[in-house]
């Protein structure tokens, strides 16, 4: 899997998450929270929609995320594409009319990162509900002001990685990122390795 394909696919999925799932959900139900779901990710409230691999599944439709736009996808399932307005500064950087293209193999790698992250976070904090946030497109929980999560990749790290983000800078070799600590899923393996990484961060923070 070349990095260019992975990044292009991740940006496409981020755009769909933000403009086709979170935006319409916010305008209808007042929440931007998304969740990991079997084979991908989904809304948490109406209008219900889900991404499964490199496909959008909603309103009886199954649409490929290849050589299309968020505007076209949204119209096909009866919603209007657009990000949640006025809530955050960052985001996918896409407009509803920008072309998107998701490679199925790369999409599987990305949604698997969400599945691994969701599983590890539920074991780390059974009382918390992991959320996929459309701003940064990561799955996370916050415990005692510390963010624990898995990102499918971003400007910091192109491939999927786990992170621990404390509220204040920390010292020591574990803390290897500007926001705290990070390790790729390739290094950590599955949910067990990610959980161990989270637990290590929590232990160091006391």
PDB file of C-alpha atoms in Angstrom:
ATOM      1  CA  UNK A   1       0.000   0.000   0.000  1.00  0.00           C
ATOM      2  CA  UNK A   2       1.637   3.237  -1.117  1.00  0.00           C
ATOM      3  CA  UNK A   3       1.295   6.287   1.109  1.00  0.00           C
ATOM      4  CA  UNK A   4      -0.224   8.433  -1.643  1.00  0.00           C
ATOM      5  CA  UNK A   5      -3.175   6.055  -2.076  1.00  0.00           C
ATOM      6  CA  UNK A   6      -3.628   5.775   1.673  1.00  0.00           C
ATOM      7  CA  UNK A   7      -3.651   9.553   2.136  1.00  0.00           C
ATOM      8  CA  UNK A   8      -6.012  10.133  -0.800  1.00  0.00           C
ATOM      9  CA  UNK A   9      -8.432   7.535   0.550  1.00  0.00           C
ATOM     10  CA  UNK A  10      -8.246   8.819   4.105  1.00  0.00           C
ATOM     11  CA  UNK A  11      -8.996  12.353   2.945  1.00  0.00           C
ATOM     12  CA  UNK A  12     -11.964  11.067   0.926  1.00  0.00           C
ATOM     13  CA  UNK A  13     -13.385   9.167   3.904  1.00  0.00           C
ATOM     14  CA  UNK A  14     -12.818  12.207   6.124  1.00  0.00           C
ATOM     15  CA  UNK A  15     -14.757  14.360   3.673  1.00  0.00           C
ATOM     16  CA  UNK A  16     -17.678  11.926   3.628  1.00  0.00           C
ATOM     17  CA  UNK A  17     -17.631  11.643   7.418  1.00  0.00           C
ATOM     18  CA  UNK A  18     -17.752  15.404   7.809  1.00  0.00           C
ATOM     19  CA  UNK A  19     -19.933  16.565   4.912  1.00  0.00           C
ATOM     20  CA  UNK A  20     -22.303  13.632   4.353  1.00  0.00           C
ATOM     21  CA  UNK A  21     -22.630  12.100   7.830  1.00  0.00           C
ATOM     22  CA  UNK A  22     -21.792  14.629  10.566  1.00  0.00           C
ATOM     23  CA  UNK A  23     -23.093  17.788   8.890  1.00  0.00           C
ATOM     24  CA  UNK A  24     -26.580  16.507   8.033  1.00  0.00           C
ATOM     25  CA  UNK A  25     -26.762  14.754  11.416  1.00  0.00           C
ATOM     26  CA  UNK A  26     -25.908  18.000  13.218  1.00  0.00           C
ATOM     27  CA  UNK A  27     -28.507  19.959  11.295  1.00  0.00           C
ATOM     28  CA  UNK A  28     -31.165  17.315  12.009  1.00  0.00           C
ATOM     29  CA  UNK A  29     -30.280  15.961  15.452  1.00  0.00           C
ATOM     30  CA  UNK A  30     -27.863  18.483  16.977  1.00  0.00           C
ATOM     31  CA  UNK A  31     -24.828  16.216  17.358  1.00  0.00           C
ATOM     32  CA  UNK A  32     -21.650  15.725  15.324  1.00  0.00           C
ATOM     33  CA  UNK A  33     -20.635  12.502  17.065  1.00  0.00           C
ATOM     34  CA  UNK A  34     -19.942   9.534  14.829  1.00  0.00           C
ATOM     35  CA  UNK A  35     -19.115   5.978  15.887  1.00  0.00           C
ATOM     36  CA  UNK A  36     -17.168   2.968  14.740  1.00  0.00           C
ATOM     37  CA  UNK A  37     -19.448   0.399  13.123  1.00  0.00           C
ATOM     38  CA  UNK A  38     -19.037  -3.014  11.537  1.00  0.00           C
ATOM     39  CA  UNK A  39     -16.735  -2.534   8.583  1.00  0.00           C
ATOM     40  CA  UNK A  40     -16.515   1.229   8.933  1.00  0.00           C
ATOM     41  CA  UNK A  41     -18.172   4.125  10.760  1.00  0.00           C
ATOM     42  CA  UNK A  42     -21.661   5.559  11.119  1.00  0.00           C
ATOM     43  CA  UNK A  43     -23.857   8.336  12.427  1.00  0.00           C
ATOM     44  CA  UNK A  44     -25.174   8.152  15.992  1.00  0.00           C
ATOM     45  CA  UNK A  45     -28.517   9.837  15.255  1.00  0.00           C
ATOM     46  CA  UNK A  46     -30.777  10.660  12.319  1.00  0.00           C
ATOM     47  CA  UNK A  47     -30.380  10.768   9.393  1.00  0.00           C
ATOM     48  CA  UNK A  48     -28.783   7.333   9.619  1.00  0.00           C
ATOM     49  CA  UNK A  49     -25.883   6.621   7.285  1.00  0.00           C
ATOM     50  CA  UNK A  50     -22.819   4.404   7.352  1.00  0.00           C
ATOM     51  CA  UNK A  51     -19.553   4.023   5.495  1.00  0.00           C
ATOM     52  CA  UNK A  52     -18.570   0.393   4.954  1.00  0.00           C
ATOM     53  CA  UNK A  53     -15.096   0.142   3.499  1.00  0.00           C
ATOM     54  CA  UNK A  54     -15.178   2.311   0.380  1.00  0.00           C
ATOM     55  CA  UNK A  55     -18.984   2.478   0.139  1.00  0.00           C
ATOM     56  CA  UNK A  56     -21.697   4.728   1.564  1.00  0.00           C
ATOM     57  CA  UNK A  57     -24.730   2.804   2.803  1.00  0.00           C
ATOM     58  CA  UNK A  58     -27.917   4.753   3.550  1.00  0.00           C
ATOM     59  CA  UNK A  59     -31.561   5.131   2.541  1.00  0.00           C
ATOM     60  CA  UNK A  60     -31.535   1.803   0.736  1.00  0.00           C
ATOM     61  CA  UNK A  61     -28.560   2.861  -1.382  1.00  0.00           C
ATOM     62  CA  UNK A  62     -25.040   1.458  -1.597  1.00  0.00           C
ATOM     63  CA  UNK A  63     -22.769   3.978  -3.304  1.00  0.00           C
ATOM     64  CA  UNK A  64     -19.108   3.621  -4.246  1.00  0.00           C
ATOM     65  CA  UNK A  65     -16.818   6.410  -3.030  1.00  0.00           C
ATOM     66  CA  UNK A  66     -14.942   6.591  -6.313  1.00  0.00           C
ATOM     67  CA  UNK A  67     -14.798   9.524  -8.741  1.00  0.00           C
ATOM     68  CA  UNK A  68     -17.712  11.280  -7.103  1.00  0.00           C
ATOM     69  CA  UNK A  69     -18.429  14.253  -4.844  1.00  0.00           C
ATOM     70  CA  UNK A  70     -19.977  14.616  -1.427  1.00  0.00           C
ATOM     71  CA  UNK A  71     -22.753  16.677  -3.023  1.00  0.00           C
ATOM     72  CA  UNK A  72     -23.652  13.795  -5.341  1.00  0.00           C
ATOM     73  CA  UNK A  73     -23.494  11.227  -2.551  1.00  0.00           C
ATOM     74  CA  UNK A  74     -25.652  13.347  -0.259  1.00  0.00           C
ATOM     75  CA  UNK A  75     -28.251  13.976  -2.966  1.00  0.00           C
ATOM     76  CA  UNK A  76     -28.483  10.237  -3.624  1.00  0.00           C
ATOM     77  CA  UNK A  77     -29.459   9.552  -0.001  1.00  0.00           C
ATOM     78  CA  UNK A  78     -31.734  12.551   0.404  1.00  0.00           C
ATOM     79  CA  UNK A  79     -29.595  14.955   2.445  1.00  0.00           C
ATOM     80  CA  UNK A  80     -27.637  18.134   1.744  1.00  0.00           C
ATOM     81  CA  UNK A  81     -23.850  17.927   1.949  1.00  0.00           C
ATOM     82  CA  UNK A  82     -22.033  20.357   4.204  1.00  0.00           C
ATOM     83  CA  UNK A  83     -19.869  20.461   7.304  1.00  0.00           C
ATOM     84  CA  UNK A  84     -21.312  21.369  10.719  1.00  0.00           C
ATOM     85  CA  UNK A  85     -21.280  25.160  10.705  1.00  0.00           C
ATOM     86  CA  UNK A  86     -19.478  27.251  13.314  1.00  0.00           C
ATOM     87  CA  UNK A  87     -18.242  24.441  15.566  1.00  0.00           C
ATOM     88  CA  UNK A  88     -14.542  24.054  14.766  1.00  0.00           C
ATOM     89  CA  UNK A  89     -11.736  25.510  12.685  1.00  0.00           C
ATOM     90  CA  UNK A  90     -10.119  22.435  11.147  1.00  0.00           C
ATOM     91  CA  UNK A  91     -11.782  19.692   9.156  1.00  0.00           C
ATOM     92  CA  UNK A  92     -11.366  17.746   5.946  1.00  0.00           C
ATOM     93  CA  UNK A  93     -10.701  20.828   3.824  1.00  0.00           C
ATOM     94  CA  UNK A  94     -13.149  19.593   1.183  1.00  0.00           C
ATOM     95  CA  UNK A  95     -16.145  21.379  -0.278  1.00  0.00           C
ATOM     96  CA  UNK A  96     -19.237  19.403  -1.298  1.00  0.00           C
ATOM     97  CA  UNK A  97     -18.166  19.685  -4.946  1.00  0.00           C
ATOM     98  CA  UNK A  98     -14.554  18.534  -4.661  1.00  0.00           C
ATOM     99  CA  UNK A  99     -13.859  15.174  -6.278  1.00  0.00           C
ATOM    100  CA  UNK A 100     -13.165  12.276  -3.925  1.00  0.00           C
ATOM    101  CA  UNK A 101     -11.740   8.841  -4.579  1.00  0.00           C
ATOM    102  CA  UNK A 102     -11.401   5.985  -2.102  1.00  0.00           C
ATOM    103  CA  UNK A 103      -9.353   2.883  -2.828  1.00  0.00           C
ATOM    104  CA  UNK A 104     -11.086  -0.213  -1.347  1.00  0.00           C
ATOM    105  CA  UNK A 105      -7.868  -1.735   0.013  1.00  0.00           C
ATOM    106  CA  UNK A 106      -6.766   1.516   1.630  1.00  0.00           C
ATOM    107  CA  UNK A 107     -10.268   2.065   2.993  1.00  0.00           C
ATOM    108  CA  UNK A 108     -10.127  -1.316   4.722  1.00  0.00           C
ATOM    109  CA  UNK A 109      -6.871  -0.338   6.419  1.00  0.00           C
ATOM    110  CA  UNK A 110      -8.436   2.908   7.642  1.00  0.00           C
ATOM    111  CA  UNK A 111     -11.681   1.417   8.951  1.00  0.00           C
ATOM    112  CA  UNK A 112      -9.697  -1.375  10.605  1.00  0.00           C
ATOM    113  CA  UNK A 113      -7.801   1.326  12.512  1.00  0.00           C
ATOM    114  CA  UNK A 114     -11.118   2.619  13.837  1.00  0.00           C
ATOM    115  CA  UNK A 115     -12.177  -0.908  14.829  1.00  0.00           C
ATOM    116  CA  UNK A 116      -8.902  -1.540  16.670  1.00  0.00           C
ATOM    117  CA  UNK A 117      -9.085   1.844  18.373  1.00  0.00           C
ATOM    118  CA  UNK A 118     -12.705   1.386  19.406  1.00  0.00           C
ATOM    119  CA  UNK A 119     -11.970  -2.045  20.899  1.00  0.00           C
ATOM    120  CA  UNK A 120      -8.925  -0.808  22.835  1.00  0.00           C
ATOM    121  CA  UNK A 121     -10.719   2.294  24.138  1.00  0.00           C
ATOM    122  CA  UNK A 122     -13.676   0.254  25.383  1.00  0.00           C
ATOM    123  CA  UNK A 123     -11.298  -1.913  27.381  1.00  0.00           C
ATOM    124  CA  UNK A 124      -9.377   1.106  28.666  1.00  0.00           C
ATOM    125  CA  UNK A 125     -12.520   2.913  29.826  1.00  0.00           C
ATOM    126  CA  UNK A 126     -15.648   0.711  29.821  1.00  0.00           C
ATOM    127  CA  UNK A 127     -17.700   3.605  31.180  1.00  0.00           C
ATOM    128  CA  UNK A 128     -16.836   5.873  28.224  1.00  0.00           C
ATOM    129  CA  UNK A 129     -18.267   5.804  24.702  1.00  0.00           C
ATOM    130  CA  UNK A 130     -15.604   6.170  21.992  1.00  0.00           C
ATOM    131  CA  UNK A 131     -16.446   8.910  19.489  1.00  0.00           C
ATOM    132  CA  UNK A 132     -15.233   9.522  15.952  1.00  0.00           C
ATOM    133  CA  UNK A 133     -14.962  13.292  15.669  1.00  0.00           C
ATOM    134  CA  UNK A 134     -15.431  14.790  12.176  1.00  0.00           C
ATOM    135  CA  UNK A 135     -12.989  17.623  12.843  1.00  0.00           C
ATOM    136  CA  UNK A 136      -9.840  15.504  13.121  1.00  0.00           C
ATOM    137  CA  UNK A 137     -11.362  12.178  11.976  1.00  0.00           C
ATOM    138  CA  UNK A 138     -10.115  10.117  14.902  1.00  0.00           C
ATOM    139  CA  UNK A 139     -11.760   7.842  17.471  1.00  0.00           C
ATOM    140  CA  UNK A 140     -11.145   8.863  21.069  1.00  0.00           C
ATOM    141  CA  UNK A 141     -12.207   9.173  24.680  1.00  0.00           C
ATOM    142  CA  UNK A 142     -11.180  11.712  27.316  1.00  0.00           C
ATOM    143  CA  UNK A 143     -10.342  10.502  30.826  1.00  0.00           C
ATOM    144  CA  UNK A 144      -9.293  12.979  33.520  1.00  0.00           C
ATOM    145  CA  UNK A 145      -8.484  15.595  30.856  1.00  0.00           C
ATOM    146  CA  UNK A 146      -6.271  13.159  28.926  1.00  0.00           C
ATOM    147  CA  UNK A 147      -7.197  12.252  25.351  1.00  0.00           C
ATOM    148  CA  UNK A 148      -6.683   8.652  24.253  1.00  0.00           C
ATOM    149  CA  UNK A 149      -7.361   7.759  20.660  1.00  0.00           C
ATOM    150  CA  UNK A 150      -6.513   6.302  17.289  1.00  0.00           C
ATOM    151  CA  UNK A 151      -6.126   8.389  14.150  1.00  0.00           C
ATOM    152  CA  UNK A 152      -6.223   6.858  10.656  1.00  0.00           C
ATOM    153  CA  UNK A 153      -3.468   9.326   9.771  1.00  0.00           C
ATOM    154  CA  UNK A 154      -3.073  13.078   9.408  1.00  0.00           C
ATOM    155  CA  UNK A 155      -0.508  15.788   8.781  1.00  0.00           C
ATOM    156  CA  UNK A 156       1.575  14.557  11.705  1.00  0.00           C
ATOM    157  CA  UNK A 157       1.710  10.889  10.675  1.00  0.00           C
ATOM    158  CA  UNK A 158       0.495   9.539   7.324  1.00  0.00           C
ATOM    159  CA  UNK A 159      -0.355   6.046   8.544  1.00  0.00           C
ATOM    160  CA  UNK A 160      -2.773   5.014  11.327  1.00  0.00           C
ATOM    161  CA  UNK A 161      -1.469   5.635  14.837  1.00  0.00           C
ATOM    162  CA  UNK A 162      -2.506   5.605  18.483  1.00  0.00           C
ATOM    163  CA  UNK A 163      -1.947   8.591  20.726  1.00  0.00           C
ATOM    164  CA  UNK A 164      -2.082   9.810  24.306  1.00  0.00           C
ATOM    165  CA  UNK A 165      -2.667  13.547  24.645  1.00  0.00           C
ATOM    166  CA  UNK A 166      -2.263  14.994  28.156  1.00  0.00           C
ATOM    167  CA  UNK A 167      -3.357  18.563  28.928  1.00  0.00           C
ATOM    168  CA  UNK A 168       0.232  19.704  29.617  1.00  0.00           C
ATOM    169  CA  UNK A 169       3.618  18.859  28.028  1.00  0.00           C
ATOM    170  CA  UNK A 170       5.445  15.865  29.524  1.00  0.00           C
ATOM    171  CA  UNK A 171       9.100  14.871  29.754  1.00  0.00           C
ATOM    172  CA  UNK A 172      10.622  11.499  28.887  1.00  0.00           C
ATOM    173  CA  UNK A 173      11.147   9.157  25.925  1.00  0.00           C
ATOM    174  CA  UNK A 174       7.516   7.996  25.836  1.00  0.00           C
ATOM    175  CA  UNK A 175       6.371  11.522  25.024  1.00  0.00           C
ATOM    176  CA  UNK A 176       7.556  11.673  21.432  1.00  0.00           C
ATOM    177  CA  UNK A 177       4.958  13.951  19.797  1.00  0.00           C
ATOM    178  CA  UNK A 178       4.066  17.659  20.075  1.00  0.00           C
ATOM    179  CA  UNK A 179       0.708  16.698  21.599  1.00  0.00           C
ATOM    180  CA  UNK A 180       1.983  13.901  23.851  1.00  0.00           C
ATOM    181  CA  UNK A 181       2.806  10.375  22.674  1.00  0.00           C
ATOM    182  CA  UNK A 182       2.172   8.494  19.436  1.00  0.00           C
ATOM    183  CA  UNK A 183       2.868   5.035  18.007  1.00  0.00           C
ATOM    184  CA  UNK A 184       1.788   3.579  14.676  1.00  0.00           C
ATOM    185  CA  UNK A 185      -0.597   0.635  14.601  1.00  0.00           C
ATOM    186  CA  UNK A 186       2.005  -1.137  12.501  1.00  0.00           C
ATOM    187  CA  UNK A 187       4.307  -0.957  15.536  1.00  0.00           C
ATOM    188  CA  UNK A 188       1.634  -1.803  18.102  1.00  0.00           C
ATOM    189  CA  UNK A 189      -0.234  -4.569  16.297  1.00  0.00           C
ATOM    190  CA  UNK A 190      -3.866  -5.135  17.257  1.00  0.00           C
ATOM    191  CA  UNK A 191      -6.132  -3.899  20.019  1.00  0.00           C
ATOM    192  CA  UNK A 192      -4.030  -5.542  22.741  1.00  0.00           C
ATOM    193  CA  UNK A 193      -0.928  -3.596  21.741  1.00  0.00           C
ATOM    194  CA  UNK A 194      -2.890  -0.360  21.495  1.00  0.00           C
ATOM    195  CA  UNK A 195      -4.395  -0.954  24.927  1.00  0.00           C
ATOM    196  CA  UNK A 196      -0.919  -1.560  26.376  1.00  0.00           C
ATOM    197  CA  UNK A 197       0.214   1.752  24.857  1.00  0.00           C
ATOM    198  CA  UNK A 198      -2.751   3.589  26.403  1.00  0.00           C
ATOM    199  CA  UNK A 199      -2.139   1.946  29.779  1.00  0.00           C
ATOM    200  CA  UNK A 200       1.525   2.915  29.659  1.00  0.00           C
ATOM    201  CA  UNK A 201       0.575   6.534  29.078  1.00  0.00           C
ATOM    202  CA  UNK A 202      -1.987   6.487  31.858  1.00  0.00           C
ATOM    203  CA  UNK A 203       0.542   4.937  34.244  1.00  0.00           C
ATOM    204  CA  UNK A 204       3.171   7.573  33.456  1.00  0.00           C
ATOM    205  CA  UNK A 205       0.646  10.330  34.047  1.00  0.00           C
ATOM    206  CA  UNK A 206      -0.169   8.908  37.462  1.00  0.00           C
TER     207      UNK A 206
END
